[in-house]
Amino acid sequence: MVLGSALIPLSRPTELASVPGRIPTLLWASLLTTWVLAANGSRADAQQTPPLFTRIPDEAGLSHNSVYALHRDREGFLWVGTADGLNRFDGYEFRVFRHDPADEHSLSGNLVWDITEDGVGRLWIATDGGLDRLRRDNGGFEHFGVGKPDPTRPAAWTRILEDKAGTVWVGTPTGLFRLDAATDTFVARPLPVESRGGITAMALDLEGELWVTVAGPERGTLVKVGSGRFGGAARDPLSDAFGFDHDGQIWFAPDQPARIDLDRGVVAREPWGSRVMAVARDSAGALWFGTSDGLLRRDSTGTARITLEASDEAYVFGFVRSLHLDDAGLVWVGTHGGLYVHD
């Protein structure tokens, strides 16, 4: 099954022009309905069903169309990490945060790798300049030197997650680190496996326990951090992302989604061979895979392939770098061609 999308205009109703602090779920639903209706009206002559995904228009002011990270916070704002800045989306327009060499409290770098919010509402941002934490009182950023041994060189990929115990973890090319709440500093967490490239991906299982993939001498290795349980991922190349389905099965995704067993290796593969960049599980237990050639959604009935754009530049719009499934049931998709949303 293949589903499509559409580019639609953004309108800002005057009665909703000023939204204080928290962005309620009802407002998001109202905005999404407006966008979809606009898209429907513009394509009524095509006799097509409403598009599954809607592209947020360029007029909203996204700082760059390559979207590497997404997170909707508890106040209702959507945070978007791009190749050129951090963006905060209120449903109408983006506020952009960038690095300013003259301001020590500005974002540490403009390429944003990852974004997460911890249990007390603090927003963490991983950039090519290092790890930051947003100060919500003044809009400035606190900087942490974790995983960046050479301050003169850009930081490579960095992943951030909080486990069920409320511990913030950071995976970097130099290893795994956890936040020591008492000192507000990060300390290294040794792993029971040799690493030659650090942490490439992180995910929580159904119990909220942290798992990571470690770049080893030959291939990636999955490690359950709390127990130290680990196993090789057969002879697959290193994975950029992995996740757990509704049954707790591990889906490791180097060049195509593959279900693995820690003792037996790969036990099932999906037929699509595109590189997988992001994995997320929705409230119904379905797994979403963001690939270099669109989206895959896998549930108990099978797997559907979703094409975001049917155009001459589909390879740009369809190259999915990030996914975020929020508490309101919205699916946000970051590509090299902009930001998409699905209700």
Short mmCIF file of N, CA, C and O in Angstrom, two decimals, residues 3 6 15 25 38 50 68 91 128 133 167 193 214 216 234 244 262 286 292 295 333 338 340 343:
data_model
loop_
_atom_site.label_atom_id
_atom_site.label_comp_id
_atom_site.label_asym_id
_atom_site.label_seq_id
_atom_site.Cartn_x
_atom_site.Cartn_y
_atom_site.Cartn_z
N LEU A 3 0.77 5.52 0.14
CA LEU A 3 -0.06 6.67 0.45
C LEU A 3 0.70 7.95 0.14
O LEU A 3 1.92 7.98 0.14
N ALA A 6 0.68 16.23 0.43
CA ALA A 6 0.46 17.44 -0.37
C ALA A 6 1.07 18.65 0.32
O ALA A 6 1.19 18.69 1.53
N GLU A 15 -8.18 35.17 15.52
CA GLU A 15 -8.59 34.89 16.88
C GLU A 15 -7.62 33.97 17.62
O GLU A 15 -7.69 33.82 18.83
N THR A 25 -3.71 20.73 23.09
CA THR A 25 -3.95 19.73 22.07
C THR A 25 -5.08 20.15 21.14
O THR A 25 -5.04 19.93 19.93
N ALA A 38 -7.41 22.92 3.64
CA ALA A 38 -6.81 23.75 2.59
C ALA A 38 -6.21 22.87 1.50
O ALA A 38 -6.35 23.13 0.31
N PRO A 50 -8.33 12.73 1.15
CA PRO A 50 -7.45 13.67 1.86
C PRO A 50 -6.05 13.09 2.01
O PRO A 50 -5.89 11.89 2.26
N TYR A 68 16.84 17.14 11.33
CA TYR A 68 17.54 16.02 11.95
C TYR A 68 16.90 15.56 13.26
O TYR A 68 17.15 14.44 13.70
N GLY A 91 2.75 26.34 16.00
CA GLY A 91 1.59 25.99 15.20
C GLY A 91 1.35 26.95 14.07
O GLY A 91 0.57 26.65 13.15
N ASP A 128 26.42 20.27 16.75
CA ASP A 128 27.80 20.03 16.32
C ASP A 128 28.80 20.85 17.13
O ASP A 128 30.01 20.68 16.98
N ARG A 133 21.63 22.77 27.29
CA ARG A 133 20.36 22.68 28.00
C ARG A 133 19.71 24.06 28.00
O ARG A 133 20.35 25.06 28.35
N THR A 167 17.09 9.09 34.60
CA THR A 167 18.49 9.37 34.29
C THR A 167 18.62 9.81 32.84
O THR A 167 18.10 9.14 31.94
N VAL A 193 31.67 -4.26 26.05
CA VAL A 193 31.95 -4.62 24.67
C VAL A 193 32.93 -3.60 24.10
O VAL A 193 32.89 -2.41 24.46
N VAL A 214 26.58 -0.10 19.78
CA VAL A 214 27.99 0.29 19.93
C VAL A 214 28.73 -0.08 18.66
O VAL A 214 28.62 -1.21 18.16
N GLY A 216 31.59 -1.45 16.86
CA GLY A 216 32.69 -2.32 17.22
C GLY A 216 33.70 -2.45 16.09
O GLY A 216 33.63 -1.75 15.08
N ALA A 234 24.15 -10.21 14.10
CA ALA A 234 24.56 -11.04 12.97
C ALA A 234 25.75 -10.39 12.27
O ALA A 234 26.67 -9.94 12.94
N PHE A 244 11.64 -1.11 19.41
CA PHE A 244 10.95 -2.27 19.95
C PHE A 244 9.48 -2.22 19.55
O PHE A 244 8.83 -1.18 19.68
N LEU A 262 18.80 -11.82 20.14
CA LEU A 262 20.16 -11.65 20.61
C LEU A 262 20.99 -12.92 20.52
O LEU A 262 22.22 -12.87 20.44
N ALA A 286 2.29 0.16 16.66
CA ALA A 286 2.89 0.05 15.32
C ALA A 286 4.26 0.72 15.32
O ALA A 286 4.49 1.70 16.02
N SER A 292 15.63 6.35 3.73
CA SER A 292 16.13 7.25 2.69
C SER A 292 15.19 7.28 1.49
O SER A 292 15.45 8.01 0.53
N LEU A 295 8.61 6.49 4.16
CA LEU A 295 8.22 5.92 5.44
C LEU A 295 7.72 4.49 5.28
O LEU A 295 7.11 4.15 4.26
N VAL A 333 7.31 14.23 10.85
CA VAL A 333 8.35 13.61 10.03
C VAL A 333 9.29 14.70 9.51
O VAL A 333 8.86 15.64 8.84
N GLY A 338 12.02 19.25 4.25
CA GLY A 338 11.14 19.98 5.14
C GLY A 338 10.46 19.10 6.18
O GLY A 338 10.82 17.94 6.40
N TYR A 340 6.86 17.45 7.89
CA TYR A 340 5.53 16.94 7.59
C TYR A 340 4.82 16.55 8.89
O TYR A 340 5.48 16.23 9.89
N ASP A 343 -2.19 13.50 11.27
CA ASP A 343 -3.09 13.36 12.42
C ASP A 343 -3.44 11.89 12.57
O ASP A 343 -4.15 11.34 11.72
#
